[in-house]
């Protein structure tokens, strides 16, 4: 289990340009090797800058038809809802770069959460390559809330990091909004996980999760350490002020 690699840039723009560029070279390598990419996205506001940069600068520089898109989590709302993580990614990226519908595997936030978690598990198992019978994503892009949650694994539901399931339901502790989330079993089986954490609101939680060995144990983001993969943190200086 390797320690997180920190990749710190002066601004959000530089952060997303770095990750976008790295993804483009990864995509080119996989295409040359004749291999598909299995990628899981997160929601929230941070990744929106990344989606925009990929759509604006890499529409013709990445073979988007070679990539299968999944989600690390989804709010239990219809796909057209402003809260939908799928809607955000589709509007800002997927619809702009010609990802075939058959490569877009959204969590159906409009359906019964428990049934959808089971359905989504079977979708992942049938498409994502397995290792030790566990789906192994090539890359998972995560964010972190200022409460240390990641995907939709919140501090009061830390057990989801150690579930036997691949995908489960969750509940936002404040809004009580129902969620569907990949579990730690899936997150920590990925070849690579990248956190995208920017802005002053994440300074203190980033310091705790990255530096406080004991204190960080209660925050789900601190438990994302792929057993046979790598984890890196793409951050701007505003979020790393306290490191
Ligand atoms: C979600 C995300 C969630 C997000 C964090 C950070 O559905 O909200 O998947 O895990 O990454 O809440 O959100 P911001 O990027 O908006 O700070």
mmCIF file of C-alpha atoms and ligand atoms in Angstrom:
data_model
loop_
_atom_site.group_PDB
_atom_site.id
_atom_site.type_symbol
_atom_site.label_atom_id
_atom_site.label_comp_id
_atom_site.label_asym_id
_atom_site.label_seq_id
_atom_site.Cartn_x
_atom_site.Cartn_y
_atom_site.Cartn_z
ATOM 1 C CA UNK A 1 0.000 0.000 0.000
ATOM 2 C CA UNK A 2 1.788 3.081 -1.217
ATOM 3 C CA UNK A 3 1.541 6.459 0.504
ATOM 4 C CA UNK A 4 -0.505 9.100 -1.303
ATOM 5 C CA UNK A 5 1.511 11.140 -3.797
ATOM 6 C CA UNK A 6 0.796 14.866 -3.507
ATOM 7 C CA UNK A 7 0.635 16.846 -6.744
ATOM 8 C CA UNK A 8 0.325 20.498 -5.828
ATOM 9 C CA UNK A 9 -0.283 23.357 -8.255
ATOM 10 C CA UNK A 10 -0.725 27.082 -7.804
ATOM 11 C CA UNK A 11 -4.290 27.273 -9.070
ATOM 12 C CA UNK A 12 -7.350 25.154 -9.823
ATOM 13 C CA UNK A 13 -6.752 25.682 -13.540
ATOM 14 C CA UNK A 14 -3.238 24.284 -13.257
ATOM 15 C CA UNK A 15 -4.514 21.340 -11.192
ATOM 16 C CA UNK A 16 -7.111 20.299 -13.755
ATOM 17 C CA UNK A 17 -4.738 20.923 -16.673
ATOM 18 C CA UNK A 18 -2.220 18.564 -15.046
ATOM 19 C CA UNK A 19 -4.751 15.804 -14.437
ATOM 20 C CA UNK A 20 -6.305 16.232 -17.881
ATOM 21 C CA UNK A 21 -2.890 16.002 -19.528
ATOM 22 C CA UNK A 22 -1.988 12.926 -17.535
ATOM 23 C CA UNK A 23 -5.287 11.299 -18.459
ATOM 24 C CA UNK A 24 -4.700 12.068 -22.132
ATOM 25 C CA UNK A 25 -1.330 10.325 -22.161
ATOM 26 C CA UNK A 26 -2.792 7.383 -20.243
ATOM 27 C CA UNK A 27 -5.636 7.139 -22.754
ATOM 28 C CA UNK A 28 -3.176 7.199 -25.640
ATOM 29 C CA UNK A 29 -1.106 4.379 -24.112
ATOM 30 C CA UNK A 30 -4.207 2.248 -23.525
ATOM 31 C CA UNK A 31 -5.451 2.842 -27.058
ATOM 32 C CA UNK A 32 -2.064 1.853 -28.533
ATOM 33 C CA UNK A 33 -2.195 -1.311 -26.412
ATOM 34 C CA UNK A 34 -5.695 -2.027 -27.741
ATOM 35 C CA UNK A 35 -7.106 -1.855 -24.216
ATOM 36 C CA UNK A 36 -10.269 -0.165 -23.045
ATOM 37 C CA UNK A 37 -10.358 2.191 -20.058
ATOM 38 C CA UNK A 38 -12.703 1.719 -17.104
ATOM 39 C CA UNK A 39 -13.043 5.030 -15.278
ATOM 40 C CA UNK A 40 -15.269 6.091 -12.355
ATOM 41 C CA UNK A 41 -16.178 9.753 -11.843
ATOM 42 C CA UNK A 42 -17.264 11.693 -8.786
ATOM 43 C CA UNK A 43 -19.689 14.565 -8.505
ATOM 44 C CA UNK A 44 -19.780 17.773 -6.545
ATOM 45 C CA UNK A 45 -18.342 21.045 -7.821
ATOM 46 C CA UNK A 46 -14.598 20.363 -7.940
ATOM 47 C CA UNK A 47 -14.540 17.999 -10.931
ATOM 48 C CA UNK A 48 -16.583 20.421 -13.059
ATOM 49 C CA UNK A 49 -13.468 22.422 -13.946
ATOM 50 C CA UNK A 50 -11.787 19.163 -15.000
ATOM 51 C CA UNK A 51 -14.743 18.104 -17.142
ATOM 52 C CA UNK A 52 -14.767 21.511 -18.862
ATOM 53 C CA UNK A 53 -11.015 21.401 -19.544
ATOM 54 C CA UNK A 54 -11.254 17.894 -20.995
ATOM 55 C CA UNK A 55 -14.159 18.920 -23.242
ATOM 56 C CA UNK A 56 -12.521 22.152 -24.399
ATOM 57 C CA UNK A 57 -8.955 20.957 -24.910
ATOM 58 C CA UNK A 58 -9.103 17.175 -25.405
ATOM 59 C CA UNK A 59 -12.244 16.504 -27.434
ATOM 60 C CA UNK A 60 -10.164 15.486 -30.442
ATOM 61 C CA UNK A 61 -7.032 14.417 -28.553
ATOM 62 C CA UNK A 62 -8.519 11.458 -26.707
ATOM 63 C CA UNK A 63 -10.375 8.515 -28.245
ATOM 64 C CA UNK A 64 -13.452 8.827 -26.029
ATOM 65 C CA UNK A 65 -15.023 5.760 -27.639
ATOM 66 C CA UNK A 66 -12.364 3.676 -25.865
ATOM 67 C CA UNK A 67 -13.508 4.685 -22.399
ATOM 68 C CA UNK A 68 -16.270 3.223 -20.215
ATOM 69 C CA UNK A 69 -17.654 5.734 -17.719
ATOM 70 C CA UNK A 70 -18.976 4.762 -14.314
ATOM 71 C CA UNK A 71 -19.682 6.785 -11.174
ATOM 72 C CA UNK A 72 -18.159 6.530 -7.701
ATOM 73 C CA UNK A 73 -21.438 7.768 -6.279
ATOM 74 C CA UNK A 74 -24.742 9.339 -7.196
ATOM 75 C CA UNK A 75 -27.479 11.241 -5.487
ATOM 76 C CA UNK A 76 -30.850 9.432 -5.568
ATOM 77 C CA UNK A 77 -32.453 11.964 -7.878
ATOM 78 C CA UNK A 78 -33.557 11.790 -11.537
ATOM 79 C CA UNK A 79 -30.820 12.187 -14.184
ATOM 80 C CA UNK A 80 -32.052 15.646 -15.143
ATOM 81 C CA UNK A 81 -31.968 16.939 -11.578
ATOM 82 C CA UNK A 82 -29.415 19.737 -10.889
ATOM 83 C CA UNK A 83 -28.111 17.540 -8.045
ATOM 84 C CA UNK A 84 -27.337 14.623 -10.377
ATOM 85 C CA UNK A 85 -23.643 13.727 -10.717
ATOM 86 C CA UNK A 86 -24.453 12.075 -14.041
ATOM 87 C CA UNK A 87 -26.113 15.257 -15.312
ATOM 88 C CA UNK A 88 -23.058 17.328 -14.405
ATOM 89 C CA UNK A 89 -20.598 14.996 -16.163
ATOM 90 C CA UNK A 90 -22.860 14.499 -19.162
ATOM 91 C CA UNK A 91 -23.532 18.200 -19.731
ATOM 92 C CA UNK A 92 -19.934 19.333 -19.197
ATOM 93 C CA UNK A 93 -18.067 16.454 -20.823
ATOM 94 C CA UNK A 94 -19.706 13.277 -22.083
ATOM 95 C CA UNK A 95 -22.202 14.917 -24.445
ATOM 96 C CA UNK A 96 -19.495 17.235 -25.797
ATOM 97 C CA UNK A 97 -16.867 14.668 -26.738
ATOM 98 C CA UNK A 98 -19.065 11.984 -28.306
ATOM 99 C CA UNK A 99 -18.960 9.235 -25.693
ATOM 100 C CA UNK A 100 -21.238 6.489 -27.043
ATOM 101 C CA UNK A 101 -24.309 5.891 -24.879
ATOM 102 C CA UNK A 102 -23.293 2.247 -24.535
ATOM 103 C CA UNK A 103 -20.134 3.385 -22.716
ATOM 104 C CA UNK A 104 -22.000 5.478 -20.152
ATOM 105 C CA UNK A 105 -22.994 3.422 -17.113
ATOM 106 C CA UNK A 106 -24.814 5.799 -14.818
ATOM 107 C CA UNK A 107 -26.251 4.937 -11.445
ATOM 108 C CA UNK A 108 -30.026 5.245 -11.877
ATOM 109 C CA UNK A 109 -30.741 7.785 -9.164
ATOM 110 C CA UNK A 110 -34.428 7.760 -10.041
ATOM 111 C CA UNK A 111 -34.881 4.113 -9.046
ATOM 112 C CA UNK A 112 -35.204 2.413 -5.672
ATOM 113 C CA UNK A 113 -31.793 2.890 -3.985
ATOM 114 C CA UNK A 114 -31.463 -0.672 -2.685
ATOM 115 C CA UNK A 115 -32.522 -2.189 -6.029
ATOM 116 C CA UNK A 116 -30.240 0.168 -7.959
ATOM 117 C CA UNK A 117 -27.245 -0.639 -5.745
ATOM 118 C CA UNK A 118 -27.766 -4.321 -6.562
ATOM 119 C CA UNK A 119 -28.304 -3.611 -10.262
ATOM 120 C CA UNK A 120 -25.239 -1.399 -10.455
ATOM 121 C CA UNK A 121 -23.122 -4.052 -8.766
ATOM 122 C CA UNK A 122 -24.106 -6.516 -11.505
ATOM 123 C CA UNK A 123 -23.402 -3.930 -14.233
ATOM 124 C CA UNK A 124 -19.913 -3.327 -12.843
ATOM 125 C CA UNK A 125 -19.254 -7.062 -12.462
ATOM 126 C CA UNK A 126 -20.297 -7.710 -16.051
ATOM 127 C CA UNK A 127 -18.177 -4.949 -17.626
ATOM 128 C CA UNK A 128 -15.186 -4.012 -15.444
ATOM 129 C CA UNK A 129 -12.279 -6.485 -15.514
ATOM 130 C CA UNK A 130 -11.950 -8.495 -12.304
ATOM 131 C CA UNK A 131 -8.944 -9.310 -10.184
ATOM 132 C CA UNK A 132 -9.515 -11.759 -7.339
ATOM 133 C CA UNK A 133 -13.154 -11.599 -8.469
ATOM 134 C CA UNK A 134 -13.362 -7.921 -7.529
ATOM 135 C CA UNK A 135 -13.862 -5.244 -10.207
ATOM 136 C CA UNK A 136 -10.625 -3.375 -10.819
ATOM 137 C CA UNK A 137 -11.143 0.087 -12.263
ATOM 138 C CA UNK A 138 -8.251 1.590 -14.179
ATOM 139 C CA UNK A 139 -8.796 4.949 -12.539
ATOM 140 C CA UNK A 140 -11.245 6.450 -10.040
ATOM 141 C CA UNK A 141 -11.482 10.220 -9.645
ATOM 142 C CA UNK A 142 -12.620 11.203 -6.169
ATOM 143 C CA UNK A 143 -13.335 14.398 -4.296
ATOM 144 C CA UNK A 144 -13.377 14.968 -0.562
ATOM 145 C CA UNK A 145 -15.928 16.908 1.441
ATOM 146 C CA UNK A 146 -14.828 19.234 4.226
ATOM 147 C CA UNK A 147 -16.113 16.539 6.593
ATOM 148 C CA UNK A 148 -13.652 14.036 5.147
ATOM 149 C CA UNK A 149 -16.208 12.021 3.181
ATOM 150 C CA UNK A 150 -15.397 10.682 -0.244
ATOM 151 C CA UNK A 151 -17.727 9.248 -2.854
ATOM 152 C CA UNK A 152 -20.809 9.002 -0.635
ATOM 153 C CA UNK A 153 -19.045 7.346 2.261
ATOM 154 C CA UNK A 154 -19.578 9.689 5.204
ATOM 155 C CA UNK A 155 -17.805 9.598 8.582
ATOM 156 C CA UNK A 156 -20.944 8.246 10.295
ATOM 157 C CA UNK A 157 -21.064 5.360 7.771
ATOM 158 C CA UNK A 158 -17.380 4.433 7.799
ATOM 159 C CA UNK A 159 -18.354 0.734 7.678
ATOM 160 C CA UNK A 160 -19.000 1.252 3.951
ATOM 161 C CA UNK A 161 -15.223 1.417 3.541
ATOM 162 C CA UNK A 162 -15.052 -2.211 4.755
ATOM 163 C CA UNK A 163 -18.218 -3.695 3.315
ATOM 164 C CA UNK A 164 -18.239 -6.974 1.403
ATOM 165 C CA UNK A 165 -20.458 -5.312 -1.174
ATOM 166 C CA UNK A 166 -19.156 -3.518 -4.276
ATOM 167 C CA UNK A 167 -21.805 -0.817 -4.233
ATOM 168 C CA UNK A 168 -24.259 0.192 -1.497
ATOM 169 C CA UNK A 169 -26.760 2.817 -0.476
ATOM 170 C CA UNK A 170 -25.826 5.664 1.857
ATOM 171 C CA UNK A 171 -27.484 8.700 3.397
ATOM 172 C CA UNK A 172 -26.113 12.219 3.535
ATOM 173 C CA UNK A 173 -25.838 12.865 7.323
ATOM 174 C CA UNK A 174 -27.156 16.428 7.125
ATOM 175 C CA UNK A 175 -29.617 16.558 4.235
ATOM 176 C CA UNK A 176 -30.655 12.877 4.674
ATOM 177 C CA UNK A 177 -30.519 12.653 0.891
ATOM 178 C CA UNK A 178 -30.242 9.016 -0.227
ATOM 179 C CA UNK A 179 -27.116 8.136 -2.154
ATOM 180 C CA UNK A 180 -25.591 5.197 -3.969
ATOM 181 C CA UNK A 181 -21.844 4.709 -3.560
ATOM 182 C CA UNK A 182 -19.009 2.413 -4.477
ATOM 183 C CA UNK A 183 -17.654 0.850 -1.304
ATOM 184 C CA UNK A 184 -14.099 0.820 -0.017
ATOM 185 C CA UNK A 185 -13.764 -2.699 -1.375
ATOM 186 C CA UNK A 186 -14.098 -1.317 -4.899
ATOM 187 C CA UNK A 187 -12.273 1.984 -4.356
ATOM 188 C CA UNK A 188 -9.268 0.216 -2.843
ATOM 189 C CA UNK A 189 -9.103 -2.347 -5.633
ATOM 190 C CA UNK A 190 -8.515 0.245 -8.352
ATOM 191 C CA UNK A 191 -5.226 0.486 -10.214
ATOM 192 C CA UNK A 192 -5.220 4.192 -9.501
ATOM 193 C CA UNK A 193 -7.269 6.645 -7.472
ATOM 194 C CA UNK A 194 -6.858 10.398 -7.831
ATOM 195 C CA UNK A 195 -8.326 12.857 -5.383
ATOM 196 C CA UNK A 196 -9.090 16.308 -6.724
ATOM 197 C CA UNK A 197 -9.112 18.636 -3.717
ATOM 198 C CA UNK A 198 -8.982 22.400 -4.089
ATOM 199 C CA UNK A 199 -9.862 25.588 -2.255
ATOM 200 C CA UNK A 200 -9.409 26.977 1.259
ATOM 201 C CA UNK A 201 -12.455 25.088 2.599
ATOM 202 C CA UNK A 202 -10.436 21.869 2.299
ATOM 203 C CA UNK A 203 -7.225 23.138 3.970
ATOM 204 C CA UNK A 204 -7.821 21.815 7.476
ATOM 205 C CA UNK A 205 -9.426 18.507 6.518
ATOM 206 C CA UNK A 206 -6.608 17.925 4.020
ATOM 207 C CA UNK A 207 -4.025 18.499 6.745
ATOM 208 C CA UNK A 208 -5.756 16.020 9.046
ATOM 209 C CA UNK A 209 -6.325 13.350 6.399
ATOM 210 C CA UNK A 210 -2.813 13.608 4.999
ATOM 211 C CA UNK A 211 -0.798 14.289 8.147
ATOM 212 C CA UNK A 212 -2.619 13.283 11.359
ATOM 213 C CA UNK A 213 -2.006 9.523 11.545
ATOM 214 C CA UNK A 214 -4.399 8.891 14.465
ATOM 215 C CA UNK A 215 -6.989 11.627 14.031
ATOM 216 C CA UNK A 216 -7.518 10.834 10.353
ATOM 217 C CA UNK A 217 -8.825 7.329 11.025
ATOM 218 C CA UNK A 218 -12.388 8.604 11.447
ATOM 219 C CA UNK A 219 -12.464 10.163 7.970
ATOM 220 C CA UNK A 220 -13.325 7.906 5.021
ATOM 221 C CA UNK A 221 -11.003 9.733 2.618
ATOM 222 C CA UNK A 222 -8.059 8.650 4.781
ATOM 223 C CA UNK A 223 -8.983 5.003 4.215
ATOM 224 C CA UNK A 224 -8.626 5.176 0.423
ATOM 225 C CA UNK A 225 -5.315 3.385 -0.061
ATOM 226 C CA UNK A 226 -5.505 0.942 -2.985
ATOM 227 C CA UNK A 227 -3.968 -2.358 -1.878
ATOM 228 C CA UNK A 228 -2.345 -2.975 -5.280
ATOM 229 C CA UNK A 229 -2.579 0.444 -6.809
ATOM 230 C CA UNK A 230 -1.632 4.051 -6.356
ATOM 231 C CA UNK A 231 -3.374 7.058 -4.869
ATOM 232 C CA UNK A 232 -2.489 10.632 -5.633
ATOM 233 C CA UNK A 233 -3.887 13.946 -4.500
ATOM 234 C CA UNK A 234 -4.178 16.724 -7.062
ATOM 235 C CA UNK A 235 -4.411 19.895 -4.991
ATOM 236 C CA UNK A 236 -4.075 23.619 -5.331
ATOM 237 C CA UNK A 237 -1.997 25.719 -2.924
ATOM 238 C CA UNK A 238 -5.186 27.030 -1.290
ATOM 239 C CA UNK A 239 -6.000 23.512 -0.073
ATOM 240 C CA UNK A 240 -2.457 22.697 1.036
ATOM 241 C CA UNK A 241 -1.838 25.815 3.106
ATOM 242 C CA UNK A 242 -1.748 23.864 6.351
ATOM 243 C CA UNK A 243 0.338 20.874 5.225
HETATM 244 C C1 LIG B 1 -20.802 13.997 -4.376
HETATM 245 C C2 LIG B 1 -19.360 13.663 -4.572
HETATM 246 C C3 LIG B 1 -18.654 13.913 -3.267
HETATM 247 C C4 LIG B 1 -17.747 15.081 -3.540
HETATM 248 C C5 LIG B 1 -17.391 15.788 -2.272
HETATM 249 C C6 LIG B 1 -16.629 17.072 -2.581
HETATM 250 O O1 LIG B 1 -21.661 13.274 -4.894
HETATM 251 O O2 LIG B 1 -21.034 15.048 -3.761
HETATM 252 O O3 LIG B 1 -19.086 12.519 -5.175
HETATM 253 O O4 LIG B 1 -17.937 12.856 -2.749
HETATM 254 O O5 LIG B 1 -16.588 14.610 -4.210
HETATM 255 O O6 LIG B 1 -18.592 16.092 -1.601
HETATM 256 O O7 LIG B 1 -17.532 17.924 -3.246
HETATM 257 P P1 LIG B 1 -17.055 19.346 -3.815
HETATM 258 O O8 LIG B 1 -16.153 19.025 -4.971
HETATM 259 O O9 LIG B 1 -18.333 20.000 -4.253
HETATM 260 O O10 LIG B 1 -16.354 20.035 -2.682
#
